[in-house]
Tab-separated table of N, CA and C in Angstrom:
chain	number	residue	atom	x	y	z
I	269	UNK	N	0.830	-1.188	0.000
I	269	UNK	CA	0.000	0.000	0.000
I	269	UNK	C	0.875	1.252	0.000
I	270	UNK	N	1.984	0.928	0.739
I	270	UNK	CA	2.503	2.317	0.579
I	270	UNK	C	3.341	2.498	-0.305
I	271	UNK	N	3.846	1.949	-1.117
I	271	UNK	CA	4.650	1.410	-2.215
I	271	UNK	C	3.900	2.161	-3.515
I	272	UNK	N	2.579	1.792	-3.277
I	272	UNK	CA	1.616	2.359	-4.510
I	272	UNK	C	1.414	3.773	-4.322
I	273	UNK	N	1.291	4.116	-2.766
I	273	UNK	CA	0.719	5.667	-2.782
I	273	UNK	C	1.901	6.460	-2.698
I	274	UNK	N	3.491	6.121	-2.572
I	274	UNK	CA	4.690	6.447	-2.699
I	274	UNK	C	5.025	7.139	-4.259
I	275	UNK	N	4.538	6.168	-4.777
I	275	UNK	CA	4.736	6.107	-6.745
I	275	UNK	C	3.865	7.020	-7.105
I	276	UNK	N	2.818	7.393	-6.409
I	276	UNK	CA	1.996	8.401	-6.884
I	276	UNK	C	2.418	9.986	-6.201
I	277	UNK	N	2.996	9.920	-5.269
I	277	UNK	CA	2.797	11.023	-3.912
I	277	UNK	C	4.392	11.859	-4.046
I	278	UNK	N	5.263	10.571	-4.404
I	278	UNK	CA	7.086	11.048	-4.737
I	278	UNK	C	7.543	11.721	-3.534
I	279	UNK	N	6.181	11.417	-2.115
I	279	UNK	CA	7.166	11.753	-0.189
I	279	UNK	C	6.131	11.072	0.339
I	280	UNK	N	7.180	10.805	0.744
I	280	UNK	CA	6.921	9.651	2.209
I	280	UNK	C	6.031	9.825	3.345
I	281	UNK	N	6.206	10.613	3.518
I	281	UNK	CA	5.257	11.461	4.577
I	281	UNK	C	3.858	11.593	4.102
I	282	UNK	N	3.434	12.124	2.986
I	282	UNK	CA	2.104	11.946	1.675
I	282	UNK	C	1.910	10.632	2.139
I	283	UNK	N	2.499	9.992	1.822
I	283	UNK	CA	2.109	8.435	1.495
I	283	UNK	C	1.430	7.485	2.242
I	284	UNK	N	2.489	7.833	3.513
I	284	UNK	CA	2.170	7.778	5.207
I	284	UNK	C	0.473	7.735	5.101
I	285	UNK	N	0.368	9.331	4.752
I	285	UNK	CA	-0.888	10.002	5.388
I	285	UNK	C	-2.200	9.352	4.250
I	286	UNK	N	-1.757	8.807	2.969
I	286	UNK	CA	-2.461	8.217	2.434
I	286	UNK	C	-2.987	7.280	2.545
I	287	UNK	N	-1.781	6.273	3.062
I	287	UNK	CA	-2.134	4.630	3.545
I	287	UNK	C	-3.130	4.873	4.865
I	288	UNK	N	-2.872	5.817	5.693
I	288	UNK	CA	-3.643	5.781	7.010
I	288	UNK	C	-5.566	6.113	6.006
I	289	UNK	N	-5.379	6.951	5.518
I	289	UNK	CA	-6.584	7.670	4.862
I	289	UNK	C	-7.197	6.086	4.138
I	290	UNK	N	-6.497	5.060	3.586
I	290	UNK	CA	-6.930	4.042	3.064
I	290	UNK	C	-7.336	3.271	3.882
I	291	UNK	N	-6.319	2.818	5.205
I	291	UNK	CA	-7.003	1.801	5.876
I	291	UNK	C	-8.704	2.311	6.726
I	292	UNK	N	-8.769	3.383	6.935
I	292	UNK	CA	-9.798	4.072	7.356
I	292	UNK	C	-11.080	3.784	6.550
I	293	UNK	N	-10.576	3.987	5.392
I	293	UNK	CA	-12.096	3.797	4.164
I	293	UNK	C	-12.025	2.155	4.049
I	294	UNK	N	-11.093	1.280	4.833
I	294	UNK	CA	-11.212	0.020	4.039
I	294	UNK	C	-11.805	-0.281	5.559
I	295	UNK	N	-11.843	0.483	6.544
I	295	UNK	CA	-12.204	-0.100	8.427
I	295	UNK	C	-13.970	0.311	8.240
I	296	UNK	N	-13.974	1.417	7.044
I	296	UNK	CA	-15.647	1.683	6.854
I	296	UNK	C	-15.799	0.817	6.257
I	297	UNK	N	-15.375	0.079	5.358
I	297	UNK	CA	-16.394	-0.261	4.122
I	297	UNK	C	-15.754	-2.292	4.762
I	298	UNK	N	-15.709	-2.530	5.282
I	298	UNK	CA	-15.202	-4.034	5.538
I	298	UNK	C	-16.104	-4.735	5.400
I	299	UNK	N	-17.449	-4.522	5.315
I	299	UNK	CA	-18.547	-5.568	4.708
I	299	UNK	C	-18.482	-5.804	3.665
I	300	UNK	N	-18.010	-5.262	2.664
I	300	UNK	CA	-17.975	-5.263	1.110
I	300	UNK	C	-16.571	-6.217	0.654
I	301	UNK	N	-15.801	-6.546	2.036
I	301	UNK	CA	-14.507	-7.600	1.551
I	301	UNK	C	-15.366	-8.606	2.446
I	302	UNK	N	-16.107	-9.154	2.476
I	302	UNK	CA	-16.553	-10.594	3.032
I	302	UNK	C	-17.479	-10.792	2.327
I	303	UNK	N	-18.029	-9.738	0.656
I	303	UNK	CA	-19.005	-10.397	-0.409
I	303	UNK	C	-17.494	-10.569	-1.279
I	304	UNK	N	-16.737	-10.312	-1.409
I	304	UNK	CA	-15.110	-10.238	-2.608
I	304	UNK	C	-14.901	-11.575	-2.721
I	305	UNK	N	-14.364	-11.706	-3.827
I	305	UNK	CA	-13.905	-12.965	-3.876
I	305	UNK	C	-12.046	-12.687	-3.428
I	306	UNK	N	-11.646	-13.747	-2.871
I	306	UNK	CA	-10.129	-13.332	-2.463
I	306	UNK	C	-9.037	-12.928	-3.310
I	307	UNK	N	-8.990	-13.288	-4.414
I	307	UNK	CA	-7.932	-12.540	-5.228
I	307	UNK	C	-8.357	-11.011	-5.870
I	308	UNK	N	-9.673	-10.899	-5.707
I	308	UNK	CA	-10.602	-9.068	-6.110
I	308	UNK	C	-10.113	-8.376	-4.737
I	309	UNK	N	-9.877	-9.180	-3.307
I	309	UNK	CA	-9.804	-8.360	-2.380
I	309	UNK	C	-8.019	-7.286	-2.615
I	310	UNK	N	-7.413	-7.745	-3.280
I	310	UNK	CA	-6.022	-6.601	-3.066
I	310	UNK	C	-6.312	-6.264	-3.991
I	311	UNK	N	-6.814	-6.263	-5.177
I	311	UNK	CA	-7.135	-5.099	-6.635
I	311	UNK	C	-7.772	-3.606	-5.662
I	312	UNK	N	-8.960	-4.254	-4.856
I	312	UNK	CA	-9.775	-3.546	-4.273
I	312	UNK	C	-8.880	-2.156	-3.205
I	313	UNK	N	-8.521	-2.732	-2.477
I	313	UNK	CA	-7.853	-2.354	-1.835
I	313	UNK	C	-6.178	-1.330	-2.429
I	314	UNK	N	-5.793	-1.680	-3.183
I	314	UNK	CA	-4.747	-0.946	-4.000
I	314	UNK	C	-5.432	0.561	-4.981
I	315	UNK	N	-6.803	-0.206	-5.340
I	315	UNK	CA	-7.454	0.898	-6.229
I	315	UNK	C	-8.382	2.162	-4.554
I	316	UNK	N	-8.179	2.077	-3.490
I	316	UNK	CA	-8.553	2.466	-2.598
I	316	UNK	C	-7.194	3.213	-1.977
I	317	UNK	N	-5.895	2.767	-1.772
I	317	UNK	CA	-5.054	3.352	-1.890
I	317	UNK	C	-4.969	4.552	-2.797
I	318	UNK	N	-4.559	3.840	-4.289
I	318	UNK	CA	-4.323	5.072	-4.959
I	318	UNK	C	-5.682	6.036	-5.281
I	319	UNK	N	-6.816	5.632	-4.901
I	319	UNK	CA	-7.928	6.968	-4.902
I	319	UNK	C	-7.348	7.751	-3.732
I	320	UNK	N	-7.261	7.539	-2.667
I	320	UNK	CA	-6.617	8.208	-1.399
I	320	UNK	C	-5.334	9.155	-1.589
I	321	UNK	N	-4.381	9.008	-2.531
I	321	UNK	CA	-3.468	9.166	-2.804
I	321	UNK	C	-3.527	10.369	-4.034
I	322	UNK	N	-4.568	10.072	-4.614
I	322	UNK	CA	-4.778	10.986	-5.762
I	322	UNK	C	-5.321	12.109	-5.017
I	323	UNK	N	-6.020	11.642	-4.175
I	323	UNK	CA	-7.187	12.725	-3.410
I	323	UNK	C	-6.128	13.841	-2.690
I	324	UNK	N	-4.924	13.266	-2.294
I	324	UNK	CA	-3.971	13.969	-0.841
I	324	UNK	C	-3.148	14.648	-2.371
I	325	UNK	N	-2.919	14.223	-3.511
I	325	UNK	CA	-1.755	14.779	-4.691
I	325	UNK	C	-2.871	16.168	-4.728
I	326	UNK	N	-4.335	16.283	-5.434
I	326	UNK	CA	-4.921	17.342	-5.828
I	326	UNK	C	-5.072	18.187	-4.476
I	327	UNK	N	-5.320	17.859	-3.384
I	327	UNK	CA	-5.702	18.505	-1.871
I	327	UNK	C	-4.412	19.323	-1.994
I	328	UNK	N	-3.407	18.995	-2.060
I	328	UNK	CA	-2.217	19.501	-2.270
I	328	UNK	C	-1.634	20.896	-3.340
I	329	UNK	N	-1.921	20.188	-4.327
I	329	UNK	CA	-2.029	21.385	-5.793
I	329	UNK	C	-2.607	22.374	-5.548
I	330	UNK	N	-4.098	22.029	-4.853
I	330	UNK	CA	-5.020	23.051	-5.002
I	330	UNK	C	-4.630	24.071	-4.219
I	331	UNK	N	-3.856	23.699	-2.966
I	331	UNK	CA	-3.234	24.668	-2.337
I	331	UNK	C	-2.386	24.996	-2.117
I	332	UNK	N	-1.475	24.700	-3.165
I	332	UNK	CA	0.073	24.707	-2.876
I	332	UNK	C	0.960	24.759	-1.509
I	333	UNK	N	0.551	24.081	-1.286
I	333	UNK	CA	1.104	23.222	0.159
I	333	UNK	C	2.390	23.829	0.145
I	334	UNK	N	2.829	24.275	1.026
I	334	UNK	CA	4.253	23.887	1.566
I	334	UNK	C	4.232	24.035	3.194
I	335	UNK	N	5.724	23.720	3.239
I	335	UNK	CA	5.743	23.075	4.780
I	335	UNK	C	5.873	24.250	5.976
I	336	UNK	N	4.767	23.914	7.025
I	336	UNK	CA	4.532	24.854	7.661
I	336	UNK	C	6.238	25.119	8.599
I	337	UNK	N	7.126	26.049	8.544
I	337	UNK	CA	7.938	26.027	9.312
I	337	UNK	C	7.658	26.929	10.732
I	338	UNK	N	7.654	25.837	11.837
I	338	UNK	CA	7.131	26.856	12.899
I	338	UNK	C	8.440	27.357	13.424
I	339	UNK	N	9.501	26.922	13.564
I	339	UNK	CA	10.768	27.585	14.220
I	339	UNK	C	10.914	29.065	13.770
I	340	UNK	N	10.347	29.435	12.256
I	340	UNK	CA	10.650	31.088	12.068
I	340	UNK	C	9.322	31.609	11.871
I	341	UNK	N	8.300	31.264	12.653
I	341	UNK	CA	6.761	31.570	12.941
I	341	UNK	C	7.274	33.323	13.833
I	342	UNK	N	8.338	32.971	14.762
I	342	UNK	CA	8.313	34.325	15.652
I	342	UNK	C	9.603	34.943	15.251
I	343	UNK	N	10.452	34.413	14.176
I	343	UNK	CA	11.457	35.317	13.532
I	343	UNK	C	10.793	36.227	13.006
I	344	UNK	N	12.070	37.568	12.716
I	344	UNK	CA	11.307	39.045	12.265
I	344	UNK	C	12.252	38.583	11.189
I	345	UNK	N	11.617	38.467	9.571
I	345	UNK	CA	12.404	38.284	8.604
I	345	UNK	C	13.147	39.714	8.209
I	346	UNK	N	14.526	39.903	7.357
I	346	UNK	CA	14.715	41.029	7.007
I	346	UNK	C	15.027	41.446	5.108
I	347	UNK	N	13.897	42.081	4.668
I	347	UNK	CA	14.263	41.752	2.676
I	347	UNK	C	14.465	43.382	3.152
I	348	UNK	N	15.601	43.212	1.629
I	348	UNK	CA	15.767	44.984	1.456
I	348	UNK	C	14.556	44.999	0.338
I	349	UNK	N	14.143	46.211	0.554
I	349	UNK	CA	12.908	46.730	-0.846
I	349	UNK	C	11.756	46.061	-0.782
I	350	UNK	N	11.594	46.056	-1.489
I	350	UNK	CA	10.255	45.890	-1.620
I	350	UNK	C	9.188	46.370	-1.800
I	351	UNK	N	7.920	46.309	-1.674
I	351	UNK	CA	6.664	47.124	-1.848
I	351	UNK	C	6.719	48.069	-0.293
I	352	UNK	N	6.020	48.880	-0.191
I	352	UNK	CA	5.281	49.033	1.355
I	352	UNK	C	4.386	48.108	1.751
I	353	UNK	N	3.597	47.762	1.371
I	353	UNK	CA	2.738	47.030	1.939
I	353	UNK	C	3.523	45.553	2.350
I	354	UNK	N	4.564	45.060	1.695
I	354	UNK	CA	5.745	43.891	2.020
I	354	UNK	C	6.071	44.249	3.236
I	355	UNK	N	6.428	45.454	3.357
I	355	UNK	CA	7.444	45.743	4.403
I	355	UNK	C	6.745	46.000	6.040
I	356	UNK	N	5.554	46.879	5.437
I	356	UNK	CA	4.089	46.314	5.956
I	356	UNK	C	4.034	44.682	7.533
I	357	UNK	N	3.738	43.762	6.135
I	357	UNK	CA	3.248	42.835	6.494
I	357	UNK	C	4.523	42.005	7.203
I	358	UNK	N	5.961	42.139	6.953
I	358	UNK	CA	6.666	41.888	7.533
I	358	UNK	C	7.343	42.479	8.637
I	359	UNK	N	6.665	43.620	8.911
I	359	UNK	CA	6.880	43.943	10.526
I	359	UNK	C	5.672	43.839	11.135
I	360	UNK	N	4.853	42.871	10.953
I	360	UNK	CA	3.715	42.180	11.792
I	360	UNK	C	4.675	41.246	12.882
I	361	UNK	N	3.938	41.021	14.190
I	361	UNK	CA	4.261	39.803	14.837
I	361	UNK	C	4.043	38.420	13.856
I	362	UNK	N	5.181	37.488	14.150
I	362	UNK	CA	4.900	35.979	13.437
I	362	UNK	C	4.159	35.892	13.525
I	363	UNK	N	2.817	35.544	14.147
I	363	UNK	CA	2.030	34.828	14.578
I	363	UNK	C	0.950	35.537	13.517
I	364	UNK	N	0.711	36.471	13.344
I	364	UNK	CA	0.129	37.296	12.372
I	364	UNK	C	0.435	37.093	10.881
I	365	UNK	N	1.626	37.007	10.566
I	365	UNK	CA	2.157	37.256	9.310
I	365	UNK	C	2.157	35.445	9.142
I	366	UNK	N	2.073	34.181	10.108
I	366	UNK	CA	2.021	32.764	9.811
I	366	UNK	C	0.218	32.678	9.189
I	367	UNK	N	-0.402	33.640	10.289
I	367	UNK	CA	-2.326	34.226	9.851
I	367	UNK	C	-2.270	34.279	8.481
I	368	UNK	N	-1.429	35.311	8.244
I	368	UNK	CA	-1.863	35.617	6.747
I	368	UNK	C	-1.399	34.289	5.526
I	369	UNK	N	-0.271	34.030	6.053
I	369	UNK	CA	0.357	32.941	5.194
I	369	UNK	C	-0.505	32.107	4.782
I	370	UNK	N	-1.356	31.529	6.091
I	370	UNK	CA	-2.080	30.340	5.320
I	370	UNK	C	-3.498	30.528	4.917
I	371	UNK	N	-3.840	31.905	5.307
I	371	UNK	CA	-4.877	32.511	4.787
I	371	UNK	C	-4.860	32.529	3.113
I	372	UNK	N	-4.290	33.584	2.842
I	372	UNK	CA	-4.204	33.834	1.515
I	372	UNK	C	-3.261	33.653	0.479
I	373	UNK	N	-2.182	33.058	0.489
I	373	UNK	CA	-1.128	32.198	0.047
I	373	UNK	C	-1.369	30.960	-0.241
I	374	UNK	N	-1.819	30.211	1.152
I	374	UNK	CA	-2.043	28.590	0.843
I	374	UNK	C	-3.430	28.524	1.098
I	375	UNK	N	-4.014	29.309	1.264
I	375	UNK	CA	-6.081	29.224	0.450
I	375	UNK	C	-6.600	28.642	1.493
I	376	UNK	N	-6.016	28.256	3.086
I	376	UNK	CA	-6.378	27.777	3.746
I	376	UNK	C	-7.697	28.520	4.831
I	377	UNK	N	-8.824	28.046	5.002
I	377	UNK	CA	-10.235	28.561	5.654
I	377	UNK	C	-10.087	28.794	6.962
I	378	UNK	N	-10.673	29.469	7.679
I	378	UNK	CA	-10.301	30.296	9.033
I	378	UNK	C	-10.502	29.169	9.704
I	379	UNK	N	-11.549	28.249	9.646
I	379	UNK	CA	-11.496	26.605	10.299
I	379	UNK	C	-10.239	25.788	10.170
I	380	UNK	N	-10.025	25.641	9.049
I	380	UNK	CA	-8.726	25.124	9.001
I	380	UNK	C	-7.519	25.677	9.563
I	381	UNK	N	-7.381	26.898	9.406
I	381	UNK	CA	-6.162	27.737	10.378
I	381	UNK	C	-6.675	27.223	11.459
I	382	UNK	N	-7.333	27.785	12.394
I	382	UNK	CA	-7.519	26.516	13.362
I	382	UNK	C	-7.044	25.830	13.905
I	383	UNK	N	-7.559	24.788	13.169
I	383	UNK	CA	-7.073	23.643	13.573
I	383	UNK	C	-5.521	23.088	13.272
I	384	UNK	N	-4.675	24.021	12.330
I	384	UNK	CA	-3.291	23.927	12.125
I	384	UNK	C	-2.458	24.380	13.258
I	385	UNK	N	-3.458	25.510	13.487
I	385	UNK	CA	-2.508	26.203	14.886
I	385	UNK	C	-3.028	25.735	16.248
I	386	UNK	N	-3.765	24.985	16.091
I	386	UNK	CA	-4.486	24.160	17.288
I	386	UNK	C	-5.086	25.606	18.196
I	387	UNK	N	-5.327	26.170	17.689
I	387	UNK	CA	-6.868	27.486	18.830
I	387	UNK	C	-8.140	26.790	18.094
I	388	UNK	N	-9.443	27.484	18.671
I	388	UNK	CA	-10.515	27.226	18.852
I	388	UNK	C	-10.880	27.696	17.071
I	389	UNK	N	-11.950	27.366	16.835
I	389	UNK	CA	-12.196	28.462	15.556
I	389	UNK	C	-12.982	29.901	16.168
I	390	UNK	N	-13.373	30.674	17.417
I	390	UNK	CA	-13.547	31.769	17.691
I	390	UNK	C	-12.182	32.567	17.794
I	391	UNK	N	-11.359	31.626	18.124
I	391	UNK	CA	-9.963	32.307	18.317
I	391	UNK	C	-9.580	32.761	17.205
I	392	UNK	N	-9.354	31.595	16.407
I	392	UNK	CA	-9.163	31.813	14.873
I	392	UNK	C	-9.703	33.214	14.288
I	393	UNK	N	-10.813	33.373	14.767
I	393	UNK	CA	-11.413	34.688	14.195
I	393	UNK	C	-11.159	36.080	14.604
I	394	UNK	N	-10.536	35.585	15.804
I	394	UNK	CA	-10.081	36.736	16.507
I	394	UNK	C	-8.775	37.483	16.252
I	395	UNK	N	-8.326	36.037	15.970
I	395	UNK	CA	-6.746	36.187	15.460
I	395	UNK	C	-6.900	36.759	14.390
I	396	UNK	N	-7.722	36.649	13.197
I	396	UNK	CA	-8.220	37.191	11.716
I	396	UNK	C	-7.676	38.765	11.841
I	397	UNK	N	-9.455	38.908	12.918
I	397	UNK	CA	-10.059	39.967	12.844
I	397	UNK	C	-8.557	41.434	13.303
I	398	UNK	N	-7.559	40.965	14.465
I	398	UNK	CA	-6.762	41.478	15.009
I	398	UNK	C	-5.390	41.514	13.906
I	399	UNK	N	-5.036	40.751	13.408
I	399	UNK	CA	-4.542	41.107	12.427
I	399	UNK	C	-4.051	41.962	11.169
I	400	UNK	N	-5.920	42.140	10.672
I	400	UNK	CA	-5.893	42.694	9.915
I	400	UNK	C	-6.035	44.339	10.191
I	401	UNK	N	-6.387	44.105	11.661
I	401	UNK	CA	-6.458	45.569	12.093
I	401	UNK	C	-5.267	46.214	11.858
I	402	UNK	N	-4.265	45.239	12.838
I	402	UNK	CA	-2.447	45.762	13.489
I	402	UNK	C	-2.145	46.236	11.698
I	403	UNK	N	-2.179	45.332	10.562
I	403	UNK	CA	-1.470	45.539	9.221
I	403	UNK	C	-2.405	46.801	8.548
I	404	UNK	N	-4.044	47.334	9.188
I	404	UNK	CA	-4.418	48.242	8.545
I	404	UNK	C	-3.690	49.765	9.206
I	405	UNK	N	-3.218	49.331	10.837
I	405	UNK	CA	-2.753	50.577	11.620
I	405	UNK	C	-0.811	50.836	10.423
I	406	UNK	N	-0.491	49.196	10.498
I	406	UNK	CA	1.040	49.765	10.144
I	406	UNK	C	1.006	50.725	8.703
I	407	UNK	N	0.058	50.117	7.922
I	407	UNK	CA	-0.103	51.136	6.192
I	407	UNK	C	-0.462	52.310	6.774
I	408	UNK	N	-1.625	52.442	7.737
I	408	UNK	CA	-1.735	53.872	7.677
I	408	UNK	C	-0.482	55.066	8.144
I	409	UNK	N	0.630	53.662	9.411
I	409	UNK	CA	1.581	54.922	9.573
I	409	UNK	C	2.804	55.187	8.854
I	410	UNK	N	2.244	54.087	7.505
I	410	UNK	CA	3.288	54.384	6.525
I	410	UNK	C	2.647	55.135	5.132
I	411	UNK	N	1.430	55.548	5.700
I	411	UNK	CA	1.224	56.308	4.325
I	411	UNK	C	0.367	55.696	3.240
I	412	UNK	N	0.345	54.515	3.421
I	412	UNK	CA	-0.810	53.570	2.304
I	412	UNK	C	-1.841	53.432	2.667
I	413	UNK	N	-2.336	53.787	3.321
I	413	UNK	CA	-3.613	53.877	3.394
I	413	UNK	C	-4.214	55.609	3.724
């Protein structure tokens, strides 16, 4: 199983999370392998893999995933130039500027932030809502707004 969702996924970790996602749909559906005949039962099961696998490749695309690094969540990054509004958003606290990251970068839903950053989803909203305030105060005392 993981061999198959490996060949599709090209990391290990994907693959991991695929095979778990497979045995799950195969722990729902286990009435349907005691009508199988025994050599249909691993076709079955492989074509359940790689649906799982396809599902975690597009989940992926759609949001261009990349890897959450929390060690520079509370680093203050430093770029020369840039826009204002860059320079802006990078003198936010981490925790703000990780908000926005998976907000509108990786397309991720205020539920889902969430649950990435492990707060509540009221928190989540709070965190939103505070955010966007602190980055509407820094433009205004730089003039963009």
């Amino acid at each position: 199983m993981f061999h198959v969702a490996n060949q599709i996924l090209h990391n290990e970790q994907d693959a991991e999370d695929a095979v778990h996602d497979a045995f799950l749909a195969i722990a729902e559906n286990m009435q349907k392998f005691s009508r199988l005949e025994r050599h249909k039962t691993r076709a079955f099961v492989v074509t359940i893999v790689e649906n799982k696998a396809i599902d975690l490749y597009r989940r992926k695309a759609r949001r261009m995933e990349g890897p959450l690094v929390e060690e520079i969540c509370g680093i203050q990054p430093e770029l020369e130039g840039g826009s204002p509004l860059a320079q802006c958003v990078l003198r936010l606290p981490g925790r703000y500027r990780e908000f926005l990251r998976l907000k509108y970068q990786l397309g991720y839903s205020t539920r889902e932030i969430a649950a990435l950053m492990g707060i509540s989803w009221p928190a989540a909203r709070k965190l939103e809502q505070r955010t966007k305030d602190k980055l509407r105060q820094l433009c205004q005392e730089e003039g963009i707004l």
